[in-house]
mmCIF file of C-alpha atoms and ligand atoms in Angstrom:
data_model
loop_
_atom_site.group_PDB
_atom_site.id
_atom_site.type_symbol
_atom_site.label_atom_id
_atom_site.label_comp_id
_atom_site.label_asym_id
_atom_site.label_seq_id
_atom_site.Cartn_x
_atom_site.Cartn_y
_atom_site.Cartn_z
ATOM 1 C CA UNK W 1 -34.487 -10.529 -2.460
ATOM 2 C CA UNK W 2 -31.023 -12.007 -1.811
ATOM 3 C CA UNK W 3 -28.054 -9.705 -1.457
ATOM 4 C CA UNK W 4 -25.831 -9.404 -4.531
ATOM 5 C CA UNK W 5 -22.483 -11.156 -4.213
ATOM 6 C CA UNK W 6 -19.429 -8.976 -4.732
ATOM 7 C CA UNK W 7 -15.834 -10.161 -4.982
ATOM 8 C CA UNK W 8 -13.124 -7.652 -4.114
ATOM 9 C CA UNK W 9 -9.616 -8.593 -5.229
ATOM 10 C CA UNK W 10 -7.033 -7.127 -2.835
ATOM 11 C CA UNK W 11 -7.107 -6.414 0.898
ATOM 12 C CA UNK W 12 -5.172 -3.148 0.753
ATOM 13 C CA UNK W 13 -6.825 -0.064 2.182
ATOM 14 C CA UNK W 14 -8.722 0.651 -1.071
ATOM 15 C CA UNK W 15 -10.354 -2.796 -1.194
ATOM 16 C CA UNK W 16 -11.168 -2.710 2.516
ATOM 17 C CA UNK W 17 -12.619 0.786 2.273
ATOM 18 C CA UNK W 18 -14.888 -0.354 -0.584
ATOM 19 C CA UNK W 19 -15.924 -3.427 1.443
ATOM 20 C CA UNK W 20 -16.786 -1.201 4.405
ATOM 21 C CA UNK W 21 -19.250 0.793 2.280
ATOM 22 C CA UNK W 22 -20.983 -2.383 1.125
ATOM 23 C CA UNK W 23 -21.689 -3.797 4.573
ATOM 24 C CA UNK W 24 -25.401 -4.596 4.864
ATOM 25 C CA UNK W 25 -26.219 -4.216 1.149
ATOM 26 C CA UNK W 26 -24.092 -6.962 -0.441
ATOM 27 C CA UNK W 27 -22.413 -10.234 0.454
ATOM 28 C CA UNK W 28 -18.759 -9.268 0.030
ATOM 29 C CA UNK W 29 -15.824 -11.647 -0.294
ATOM 30 C CA UNK W 30 -12.326 -10.129 -0.197
ATOM 31 C CA UNK W 31 -9.606 -12.223 -1.818
ATOM 32 C CA UNK W 32 -5.961 -11.464 -1.033
ATOM 33 C CA UNK W 33 -2.892 -13.200 -2.418
ATOM 34 C CA UNK W 34 -0.687 -12.405 0.598
ATOM 35 C CA UNK W 35 -0.907 -14.112 3.963
ATOM 36 C CA UNK W 36 -1.848 -10.828 5.640
ATOM 37 C CA UNK W 37 -3.940 -7.741 4.971
ATOM 38 C CA UNK W 38 -2.910 -4.127 4.348
ATOM 39 C CA UNK W 39 -1.159 -4.385 0.979
ATOM 40 C CA UNK W 40 1.472 -1.658 0.780
ATOM 41 C CA UNK W 41 0.594 -0.522 4.324
ATOM 42 C CA UNK W 42 2.835 -3.369 5.325
ATOM 43 C CA UNK W 43 4.875 -4.626 8.259
ATOM 44 C CA UNK W 44 7.669 -7.197 8.001
ATOM 45 C CA UNK W 45 8.541 -9.184 11.107
ATOM 46 C CA UNK W 46 11.960 -10.698 11.190
ATOM 47 C CA UNK W 47 13.629 -12.377 14.101
ATOM 48 C CA UNK W 48 11.552 -10.487 16.663
ATOM 49 C CA UNK W 49 12.047 -7.100 14.954
ATOM 50 C CA UNK W 50 9.270 -5.300 13.054
ATOM 51 C CA UNK W 51 9.634 -2.919 10.112
ATOM 52 C CA UNK W 52 6.906 -0.884 8.393
ATOM 53 C CA UNK W 53 8.548 -1.459 5.044
ATOM 54 C CA UNK W 54 5.842 0.069 2.822
ATOM 55 C CA UNK W 55 3.911 3.248 3.616
ATOM 56 C CA UNK W 56 5.765 5.154 6.337
ATOM 57 C CA UNK W 57 2.917 7.297 7.573
ATOM 58 C CA UNK W 58 -0.186 8.976 6.245
ATOM 59 C CA UNK W 59 -1.782 12.369 6.430
ATOM 60 C CA UNK W 60 -5.482 13.078 6.905
ATOM 61 C CA UNK W 61 -6.813 15.945 4.818
ATOM 62 C CA UNK W 62 -10.236 14.916 3.486
ATOM 63 C CA UNK W 63 -13.228 15.115 5.859
ATOM 64 C CA UNK W 64 -14.434 11.640 4.841
ATOM 65 C CA UNK W 65 -11.053 10.077 5.637
ATOM 66 C CA UNK W 66 -11.015 11.999 8.896
ATOM 67 C CA UNK W 67 -14.469 10.641 9.815
ATOM 68 C CA UNK W 68 -13.351 7.069 9.127
ATOM 69 C CA UNK W 69 -10.028 7.364 10.967
ATOM 70 C CA UNK W 70 -11.347 9.186 14.017
ATOM 71 C CA UNK W 71 -12.735 6.077 15.777
ATOM 72 C CA UNK W 72 -9.406 4.338 15.162
ATOM 73 C CA UNK W 73 -7.590 7.292 16.726
ATOM 74 C CA UNK W 74 -9.903 7.076 19.741
ATOM 75 C CA UNK W 75 -9.268 3.320 19.974
ATOM 76 C CA UNK W 76 -5.472 3.786 19.833
ATOM 77 C CA UNK W 77 -5.156 1.858 16.552
ATOM 78 C CA UNK W 78 -3.755 5.073 15.017
ATOM 79 C CA UNK W 79 -1.440 7.573 16.660
ATOM 80 C CA UNK W 80 0.436 10.667 15.561
ATOM 81 C CA UNK W 81 4.122 10.158 14.780
ATOM 82 C CA UNK W 82 5.451 13.334 16.328
ATOM 83 C CA UNK W 83 9.065 13.486 15.214
ATOM 84 C CA UNK W 84 10.829 16.263 13.337
ATOM 85 C CA UNK W 85 11.004 15.797 9.577
ATOM 86 C CA UNK W 86 14.541 16.248 8.214
ATOM 87 C CA UNK W 87 16.248 16.499 4.885
ATOM 88 C CA UNK W 88 19.610 14.929 4.134
ATOM 89 C CA UNK W 89 21.686 15.991 1.151
ATOM 90 C CA UNK W 90 24.192 13.953 -0.825
ATOM 91 C CA UNK W 91 26.998 14.876 1.587
ATOM 92 C CA UNK W 92 25.014 13.620 4.596
ATOM 93 C CA UNK W 93 24.189 17.113 5.884
ATOM 94 C CA UNK W 94 20.978 17.057 7.902
ATOM 95 C CA UNK W 95 18.532 20.004 8.003
ATOM 96 C CA UNK W 96 15.141 20.382 9.643
ATOM 97 C CA UNK W 97 12.177 20.602 7.256
ATOM 98 C CA UNK W 98 9.054 22.646 7.921
ATOM 99 C CA UNK W 99 6.255 20.410 9.181
ATOM 100 C CA UNK W 100 2.907 20.722 7.494
ATOM 101 C CA UNK W 101 0.129 18.195 8.203
ATOM 102 C CA UNK W 102 0.523 15.822 11.183
ATOM 103 C CA UNK W 103 1.743 12.333 10.308
ATOM 104 C CA UNK W 104 -0.173 9.262 11.498
ATOM 105 C CA UNK W 105 0.775 5.597 11.796
ATOM 106 C CA UNK W 106 -0.950 2.368 12.764
ATOM 107 C CA UNK W 107 -0.165 1.038 16.267
ATOM 108 C CA UNK W 108 1.607 -1.232 17.048
ATOM 109 C CA UNK W 109 2.271 -1.712 13.322
ATOM 110 C CA UNK W 110 1.077 -0.164 10.071
ATOM 111 C CA UNK W 111 -1.041 -3.249 9.364
ATOM 112 C CA UNK W 112 -3.132 -2.651 12.518
ATOM 113 C CA UNK W 113 -5.463 -0.370 10.530
ATOM 114 C CA UNK W 114 -6.285 -2.968 7.891
ATOM 115 C CA UNK W 115 -6.701 -5.651 10.546
ATOM 116 C CA UNK W 116 -9.344 -3.515 12.265
ATOM 117 C CA UNK W 117 -11.160 -2.982 8.966
ATOM 118 C CA UNK W 118 -11.436 -6.721 8.255
ATOM 119 C CA UNK W 119 -13.474 -7.571 11.331
ATOM 120 C CA UNK W 120 -16.399 -9.875 10.388
ATOM 121 C CA UNK W 121 -15.481 -9.803 6.685
ATOM 122 C CA UNK W 122 -15.466 -12.893 4.487
ATOM 123 C CA UNK W 123 -11.740 -12.762 3.819
ATOM 124 C CA UNK W 124 -9.729 -15.321 1.828
ATOM 125 C CA UNK W 125 -6.029 -14.900 2.517
ATOM 126 C CA UNK W 126 -3.236 -16.527 0.541
ATOM 127 C CA UNK W 127 -5.437 -16.869 -2.561
ATOM 128 C CA UNK W 128 -4.212 -15.371 -5.825
ATOM 129 C CA UNK W 129 -6.841 -14.552 -8.432
ATOM 130 C CA UNK W 130 -5.619 -15.612 -11.857
ATOM 131 C CA UNK W 131 -8.514 -14.652 -14.148
ATOM 132 C CA UNK W 132 -12.253 -14.160 -14.489
ATOM 133 C CA UNK W 133 -14.520 -16.598 -16.282
ATOM 134 C CA UNK W 134 -18.273 -16.655 -16.818
ATOM 135 C CA UNK W 135 -20.317 -13.664 -17.793
ATOM 136 C CA UNK W 136 -21.470 -10.325 -16.402
ATOM 137 C CA UNK W 137 -23.562 -10.925 -13.288
ATOM 138 C CA UNK W 138 -22.267 -14.515 -12.988
ATOM 139 C CA UNK W 139 -18.519 -14.127 -12.743
ATOM 140 C CA UNK W 140 -16.238 -16.856 -11.444
ATOM 141 C CA UNK W 141 -12.761 -16.201 -10.147
ATOM 142 C CA UNK W 142 -10.129 -18.709 -11.177
ATOM 143 C CA UNK W 143 -7.583 -18.774 -8.363
ATOM 144 C CA UNK W 144 -4.505 -20.759 -7.413
ATOM 145 C CA UNK W 145 -6.749 -22.462 -4.853
ATOM 146 C CA UNK W 146 -9.637 -23.352 -7.198
ATOM 147 C CA UNK W 147 -12.715 -21.554 -8.450
ATOM 148 C CA UNK W 148 -14.748 -19.014 -6.451
ATOM 149 C CA UNK W 149 -18.183 -17.683 -7.316
ATOM 150 C CA UNK W 150 -20.502 -16.955 -8.904
ATOM 151 C CA UNK W 151 -20.397 -13.220 -8.165
ATOM 152 C CA UNK W 152 -22.712 -10.496 -9.411
ATOM 153 C CA UNK W 153 -19.872 -7.972 -9.396
ATOM 154 C CA UNK W 154 -16.078 -8.182 -9.384
ATOM 155 C CA UNK W 155 -13.965 -5.290 -8.103
ATOM 156 C CA UNK W 156 -10.218 -5.164 -8.566
ATOM 157 C CA UNK W 157 -8.432 -3.212 -5.832
ATOM 158 C CA UNK W 158 -5.037 -4.416 -7.087
ATOM 159 C CA UNK W 159 -2.453 -2.025 -8.598
ATOM 160 C CA UNK W 160 -3.182 -0.844 -12.157
ATOM 161 C CA UNK W 161 -0.920 -3.281 -14.073
ATOM 162 C CA UNK W 162 -2.413 -6.231 -12.163
ATOM 163 C CA UNK W 163 -5.954 -4.901 -12.695
ATOM 164 C CA UNK W 164 -5.190 -4.729 -16.400
ATOM 165 C CA UNK W 165 -4.239 -8.429 -16.387
ATOM 166 C CA UNK W 166 -7.268 -9.478 -14.339
ATOM 167 C CA UNK W 167 -10.349 -7.643 -15.593
ATOM 168 C CA UNK W 168 -11.991 -8.107 -19.008
ATOM 169 C CA UNK W 169 -12.067 -4.347 -19.562
ATOM 170 C CA UNK W 170 -13.751 -2.595 -22.466
ATOM 171 C CA UNK W 171 -11.261 -1.116 -24.960
ATOM 172 C CA UNK W 172 -11.547 2.484 -23.706
ATOM 173 C CA UNK W 173 -11.079 1.441 -20.065
ATOM 174 C CA UNK W 174 -8.182 -0.824 -21.029
ATOM 175 C CA UNK W 175 -6.485 2.060 -22.770
ATOM 176 C CA UNK W 176 -7.047 4.352 -19.765
ATOM 177 C CA UNK W 177 -5.656 1.830 -17.237
ATOM 178 C CA UNK W 178 -2.709 1.068 -19.522
ATOM 179 C CA UNK W 179 -1.858 4.781 -19.337
ATOM 180 C CA UNK W 180 -1.375 4.619 -15.545
ATOM 181 C CA UNK W 181 2.308 4.601 -14.588
ATOM 182 C CA UNK W 182 3.517 2.984 -11.360
ATOM 183 C CA UNK W 183 7.139 2.928 -10.181
ATOM 184 C CA UNK W 184 9.032 0.253 -8.315
ATOM 185 C CA UNK W 185 10.919 0.793 -5.071
ATOM 186 C CA UNK W 186 13.445 -1.205 -3.078
ATOM 187 C CA UNK W 187 13.296 -1.086 0.711
ATOM 188 C CA UNK W 188 16.308 -1.972 2.811
ATOM 189 C CA UNK W 189 15.572 -2.925 6.426
ATOM 190 C CA UNK W 190 18.552 -2.498 8.741
ATOM 191 C CA UNK W 191 18.395 -3.894 12.236
ATOM 192 C CA UNK W 192 20.940 -2.316 14.551
ATOM 193 C CA UNK W 193 19.935 -3.794 17.891
ATOM 194 C CA UNK W 194 20.499 -1.553 20.875
ATOM 195 C CA UNK W 195 23.262 0.490 19.206
ATOM 196 C CA UNK W 196 22.714 4.268 19.529
ATOM 197 C CA UNK W 197 22.804 5.700 16.003
ATOM 198 C CA UNK W 198 23.137 9.211 14.602
ATOM 199 C CA UNK W 199 20.227 8.744 12.174
ATOM 200 C CA UNK W 200 17.332 11.239 12.301
ATOM 201 C CA UNK W 201 13.854 9.795 12.931
ATOM 202 C CA UNK W 202 12.351 10.656 9.521
ATOM 203 C CA UNK W 203 14.249 12.084 6.566
ATOM 204 C CA UNK W 204 13.758 12.842 2.934
ATOM 205 C CA UNK W 205 17.042 12.231 1.175
ATOM 206 C CA UNK W 206 18.362 14.036 -1.860
ATOM 207 C CA UNK W 207 20.605 11.307 -3.243
ATOM 208 C CA UNK W 208 20.682 9.351 -6.535
ATOM 209 C CA UNK W 209 20.176 6.020 -4.748
ATOM 210 C CA UNK W 210 18.295 6.838 -1.540
ATOM 211 C CA UNK W 211 14.982 8.662 -1.170
ATOM 212 C CA UNK W 212 13.966 8.170 2.469
ATOM 213 C CA UNK W 213 15.481 7.035 5.767
ATOM 214 C CA UNK W 214 13.504 6.483 8.965
ATOM 215 C CA UNK W 215 14.014 4.951 12.381
ATOM 216 C CA UNK W 216 10.990 2.685 12.716
ATOM 217 C CA UNK W 217 11.497 2.451 16.474
ATOM 218 C CA UNK W 218 10.627 6.162 16.872
ATOM 219 C CA UNK W 219 7.015 5.418 15.928
ATOM 220 C CA UNK W 220 4.561 4.996 18.821
ATOM 221 C CA UNK W 221 4.140 1.529 20.281
ATOM 222 C CA UNK W 222 7.254 0.030 18.644
ATOM 223 C CA UNK W 223 10.043 -1.955 20.291
ATOM 224 C CA UNK W 224 12.998 0.244 21.318
ATOM 225 C CA UNK W 225 15.506 -1.744 19.228
ATOM 226 C CA UNK W 226 16.888 0.382 16.364
ATOM 227 C CA UNK W 227 15.282 -0.679 13.093
ATOM 228 C CA UNK W 228 16.005 1.541 10.096
ATOM 229 C CA UNK W 229 13.995 1.764 6.903
ATOM 230 C CA UNK W 230 15.769 2.908 3.751
ATOM 231 C CA UNK W 231 13.679 3.456 0.622
ATOM 232 C CA UNK W 232 15.621 3.607 -2.597
ATOM 233 C CA UNK W 233 14.952 6.307 -5.169
ATOM 234 C CA UNK W 234 12.177 5.283 -7.595
ATOM 235 C CA UNK W 235 14.140 5.910 -10.774
ATOM 236 C CA UNK W 236 17.160 4.079 -9.387
ATOM 237 C CA UNK W 237 14.896 1.209 -8.302
ATOM 238 C CA UNK W 238 13.283 0.961 -11.742
ATOM 239 C CA UNK W 239 16.776 0.699 -13.286
ATOM 240 C CA UNK W 240 17.726 -2.136 -10.913
ATOM 241 C CA UNK W 241 14.436 -4.076 -10.679
ATOM 242 C CA UNK W 242 15.852 -7.156 -12.377
ATOM 243 C CA UNK W 243 19.271 -7.118 -10.665
ATOM 244 C CA UNK W 244 20.207 -9.852 -8.171
ATOM 245 C CA UNK W 245 18.816 -8.875 -4.736
ATOM 246 C CA UNK W 246 22.184 -9.366 -2.993
ATOM 247 C CA UNK W 247 23.827 -6.805 -5.290
ATOM 248 C CA UNK W 248 20.950 -4.311 -4.869
ATOM 249 C CA UNK W 249 21.145 -4.745 -1.091
ATOM 250 C CA UNK W 250 24.869 -3.997 -1.006
ATOM 251 C CA UNK W 251 24.538 -0.984 -3.349
ATOM 252 C CA UNK W 252 21.875 0.590 -1.138
ATOM 253 C CA UNK W 253 23.790 -0.211 2.050
ATOM 254 C CA UNK W 254 27.012 1.304 0.744
ATOM 255 C CA UNK W 255 25.131 4.498 -0.259
ATOM 256 C CA UNK W 256 23.613 4.567 3.211
ATOM 257 C CA UNK W 257 27.081 4.280 4.751
ATOM 258 C CA UNK W 258 28.303 7.203 2.628
ATOM 259 C CA UNK W 259 25.546 9.291 4.186
ATOM 260 C CA UNK W 260 26.287 8.054 7.718
ATOM 261 C CA UNK W 261 30.049 7.301 7.845
ATOM 262 C CA UNK W 262 29.947 7.417 11.672
ATOM 263 C CA UNK W 263 27.935 4.218 11.641
ATOM 264 C CA UNK W 264 29.983 1.101 12.269
ATOM 265 C CA UNK W 265 28.801 -1.408 9.598
ATOM 266 C CA UNK W 266 29.635 -4.300 11.922
ATOM 267 C CA UNK W 267 26.831 -3.204 14.241
ATOM 268 C CA UNK W 268 24.192 -4.169 11.666
ATOM 269 C CA UNK W 269 22.531 -7.270 13.112
ATOM 270 C CA UNK W 270 20.665 -7.952 9.884
ATOM 271 C CA UNK W 271 19.952 -6.480 6.456
ATOM 272 C CA UNK W 272 16.825 -7.427 4.527
ATOM 273 C CA UNK W 273 15.622 -6.251 1.151
ATOM 274 C CA UNK W 274 12.088 -5.999 -0.206
ATOM 275 C CA UNK W 275 11.249 -5.262 -3.812
ATOM 276 C CA UNK W 276 8.028 -3.343 -4.434
ATOM 277 C CA UNK W 277 7.237 -3.887 -8.096
ATOM 278 C CA UNK W 278 4.428 -1.297 -8.039
ATOM 279 C CA UNK W 279 5.199 1.079 -5.190
ATOM 280 C CA UNK W 280 3.851 4.448 -6.146
ATOM 281 C CA UNK W 281 1.911 6.217 -8.821
ATOM 282 C CA UNK W 282 3.766 8.395 -11.303
ATOM 283 C CA UNK W 283 0.771 8.985 -13.597
ATOM 284 C CA UNK W 284 -2.724 8.328 -12.162
ATOM 285 C CA UNK W 285 -5.944 7.468 -14.001
ATOM 286 C CA UNK W 286 -7.321 10.917 -13.156
ATOM 287 C CA UNK W 287 -10.715 9.828 -11.791
ATOM 288 C CA UNK W 288 -11.558 8.187 -8.477
ATOM 289 C CA UNK W 289 -12.754 4.837 -9.776
ATOM 290 C CA UNK W 290 -13.468 2.716 -12.795
ATOM 291 C CA UNK W 291 -16.869 1.080 -13.288
ATOM 292 C CA UNK W 292 -18.492 -0.811 -16.149
ATOM 293 C CA UNK W 293 -22.140 -1.407 -15.246
ATOM 294 C CA UNK W 294 -22.756 -3.590 -18.340
ATOM 295 C CA UNK W 295 -19.872 -5.943 -17.580
ATOM 296 C CA UNK W 296 -20.347 -5.607 -13.810
ATOM 297 C CA UNK W 297 -16.704 -5.040 -13.142
ATOM 298 C CA UNK W 298 -15.039 -2.152 -11.352
ATOM 299 C CA UNK W 299 -11.676 -1.043 -9.997
ATOM 300 C CA UNK W 300 -10.265 1.228 -7.316
ATOM 301 C CA UNK W 301 -6.915 1.978 -5.708
ATOM 302 C CA UNK W 302 -4.387 4.737 -5.167
ATOM 303 C CA UNK W 303 -3.539 4.604 -8.870
ATOM 304 C CA UNK W 304 -6.915 6.138 -9.731
ATOM 305 C CA UNK W 305 -6.275 9.505 -8.079
ATOM 306 C CA UNK W 306 -2.985 9.731 -6.327
ATOM 307 C CA UNK W 307 -0.063 8.309 -4.605
ATOM 308 C CA UNK W 308 -0.986 8.033 -0.987
ATOM 309 C CA UNK W 309 -2.870 6.003 1.588
ATOM 310 C CA UNK W 310 -5.592 8.655 1.727
ATOM 311 C CA UNK W 311 -6.060 8.543 -2.068
ATOM 312 C CA UNK W 312 -6.421 4.739 -1.935
ATOM 313 C CA UNK W 313 -8.948 4.943 0.890
ATOM 314 C CA UNK W 314 -11.046 7.579 -0.901
ATOM 315 C CA UNK W 315 -11.006 5.681 -4.189
ATOM 316 C CA UNK W 316 -12.355 2.584 -2.407
ATOM 317 C CA UNK W 317 -14.895 4.648 -0.504
ATOM 318 C CA UNK W 318 -16.244 6.286 -3.666
ATOM 319 C CA UNK W 319 -16.488 2.976 -5.470
ATOM 320 C CA UNK W 320 -18.265 1.366 -2.511
ATOM 321 C CA UNK W 321 -20.716 4.267 -2.329
ATOM 322 C CA UNK W 322 -21.370 4.071 -6.063
ATOM 323 C CA UNK W 323 -22.065 0.315 -5.943
ATOM 324 C CA UNK W 324 -24.283 0.737 -2.885
ATOM 325 C CA UNK W 325 -26.358 3.351 -4.704
ATOM 326 C CA UNK W 326 -26.645 1.182 -7.828
ATOM 327 C CA UNK W 327 -27.674 -1.858 -5.786
ATOM 328 C CA UNK W 328 -30.274 0.129 -3.838
ATOM 329 C CA UNK W 329 -31.816 1.600 -6.998
ATOM 330 C CA UNK W 330 -31.974 -1.830 -8.685
ATOM 331 C CA UNK W 331 -33.952 -3.080 -5.692
ATOM 332 C CA UNK W 332 -36.587 -0.355 -5.960
HETATM 333 C C1 FAD U 401 7.776 1.824 -0.206
HETATM 334 C C2 FAD U 401 6.488 2.585 -0.128
HETATM 335 C C3 FAD U 401 6.422 3.736 0.652
HETATM 336 C C4 FAD U 401 5.203 4.453 0.739
HETATM 337 N N1 FAD U 401 5.123 5.529 1.571
HETATM 338 C C5 FAD U 401 3.933 6.155 1.746
HETATM 339 C C6 FAD U 401 3.777 7.165 2.732
HETATM 340 O O1 FAD U 401 4.694 7.458 3.495
HETATM 341 N N2 FAD U 401 2.560 7.779 2.833
HETATM 342 C C7 FAD U 401 1.478 7.432 2.050
HETATM 343 O O2 FAD U 401 0.392 7.997 2.196
HETATM 344 N N3 FAD U 401 1.603 6.435 1.124
HETATM 345 C C8 FAD U 401 2.791 5.798 0.966
HETATM 346 N N4 FAD U 401 2.911 4.771 0.067
HETATM 347 C C9 FAD U 401 1.781 4.487 -0.820
HETATM 348 C C10 FAD U 401 0.676 3.709 -0.092
HETATM 349 O O3 FAD U 401 1.220 2.594 0.553
HETATM 350 C C11 FAD U 401 -0.345 3.278 -1.138
HETATM 351 O O4 FAD U 401 -0.831 4.443 -1.811
HETATM 352 C C12 FAD U 401 -1.566 2.535 -0.567
HETATM 353 O O5 FAD U 401 -1.207 1.687 0.487
HETATM 354 C C13 FAD U 401 -2.198 1.768 -1.718
HETATM 355 O O6 FAD U 401 -3.313 1.035 -1.262
HETATM 356 P P1 FAD U 401 -4.186 0.163 -2.275
HETATM 357 O O7 FAD U 401 -5.222 -0.507 -1.475
HETATM 358 O O8 FAD U 401 -4.595 1.027 -3.423
HETATM 359 O O9 FAD U 401 -3.169 -0.895 -2.909
HETATM 360 P P2 FAD U 401 -2.340 -2.070 -2.195
HETATM 361 O O10 FAD U 401 -2.012 -1.691 -0.811
HETATM 362 O O11 FAD U 401 -1.220 -2.399 -3.119
HETATM 363 O O12 FAD U 401 -3.360 -3.283 -2.142
HETATM 364 C C14 FAD U 401 -3.583 -4.128 -3.246
HETATM 365 C C15 FAD U 401 -3.696 -5.547 -2.749
HETATM 366 O O13 FAD U 401 -4.086 -6.384 -3.837
HETATM 367 C C16 FAD U 401 -3.452 -7.626 -3.666
HETATM 368 N N5 FAD U 401 -3.446 -8.320 -4.959
HETATM 369 C C17 FAD U 401 -2.844 -7.911 -6.113
HETATM 370 N N6 FAD U 401 -3.048 -8.806 -7.091
HETATM 371 C C18 FAD U 401 -3.820 -9.790 -6.560
HETATM 372 C C19 FAD U 401 -4.358 -11.010 -7.086
HETATM 373 N N7 FAD U 401 -4.168 -11.382 -8.364
HETATM 374 N N8 FAD U 401 -5.097 -11.805 -6.258
HETATM 375 C C20 FAD U 401 -5.318 -11.434 -4.948
HETATM 376 N N9 FAD U 401 -4.800 -10.296 -4.412
HETATM 377 C C21 FAD U 401 -4.078 -9.486 -5.199
HETATM 378 C C22 FAD U 401 -2.063 -7.246 -3.166
HETATM 379 O O14 FAD U 401 -1.398 -8.331 -2.539
HETATM 380 C C23 FAD U 401 -2.377 -6.100 -2.216
HETATM 381 O O15 FAD U 401 -2.555 -6.548 -0.882
HETATM 382 C C24 FAD U 401 4.082 4.019 -0.002
HETATM 383 C C25 FAD U 401 4.168 2.845 -0.757
HETATM 384 C C26 FAD U 401 5.351 2.122 -0.794
HETATM 385 C C27 FAD U 401 5.401 0.828 -1.554
#
């Protein structure tokens, strides 16, 4: 009996975690619209500097996530980011926050984790899936690079609004996915060169414009050059999603300077802005995965259960396990 063919749309950690579970039971093809893997666990390289401009770190709470990450810890692909966590209020006053779970990052960049998970996968990078055609069990993917398929199953591991556009969902599933709420976020990347700066390594910020500030160079395995990450507040970002990027950039930078007036703005070597249209989950689906065994379509991602890297990984893992079980029982 030949292995079933499964297409997974999206090479973020959810899609890659699902693919991992299907090794040996299905022929999996992962299709990713970006040129690299990792999705929102992202790293931007610019002029020799590197910024983790999406997920800043992750925590490991679930035993299954721990089991999967442990070999990567042993291999040095993941390390703890042991810096104090601070809070900064609107006046720029810094206070130390109580640390709870240890924080982990990919080394030398956040994308290192996804890169490790794609080894020996059939991965199509730079291919955007536009729609599905065909029928259950014989799906074709229409992409900006031509048609792929046929596939027995199609899994969307893209954010909820994109999944809604892609999959021919049954009415009840469509309604459920439409109820998921995801917020946008702007990230400002500030490169300060070798300038010593009075910015704490990792800070939650209580400010109408800014939510988070971190010194990327304090993470293990990074270049020493000062590279700051500034995440804008989600509500503020949503209100400015359609504004010209140059204006958004300057608004965030001037708020940042209010918080750190000691910083000489002329020392900024470069300022870059990234717009995350679907950054984090305000209202999740409320179950770990979506599956329609009649239509042979399924979905996973952080938006199913939470708002974090771990939630995305577990959603993909549970979907992969579920498909593996279904495939094995069909073969009996
Ligand atoms: C600014 C920011 C800060 C964050 N900070 C943290 C943090 O500190 N800690 C934490 O735990 N989490 C954090 N998160 C959340 C975390 O990054 C996500 O929960 C997790 O990475 C989501 O993984 P995913 O696989 O579900 O989705 P994604 O990573 O979004 O992966 C989906 C993939 O699908 C691809 N795709 C979409 N549509 C198509 C298409 N039509 N064709 C082909 N490919 C497609 C996308 O390009 C993407 O690569 C942060 C997120 C952002 C944006």
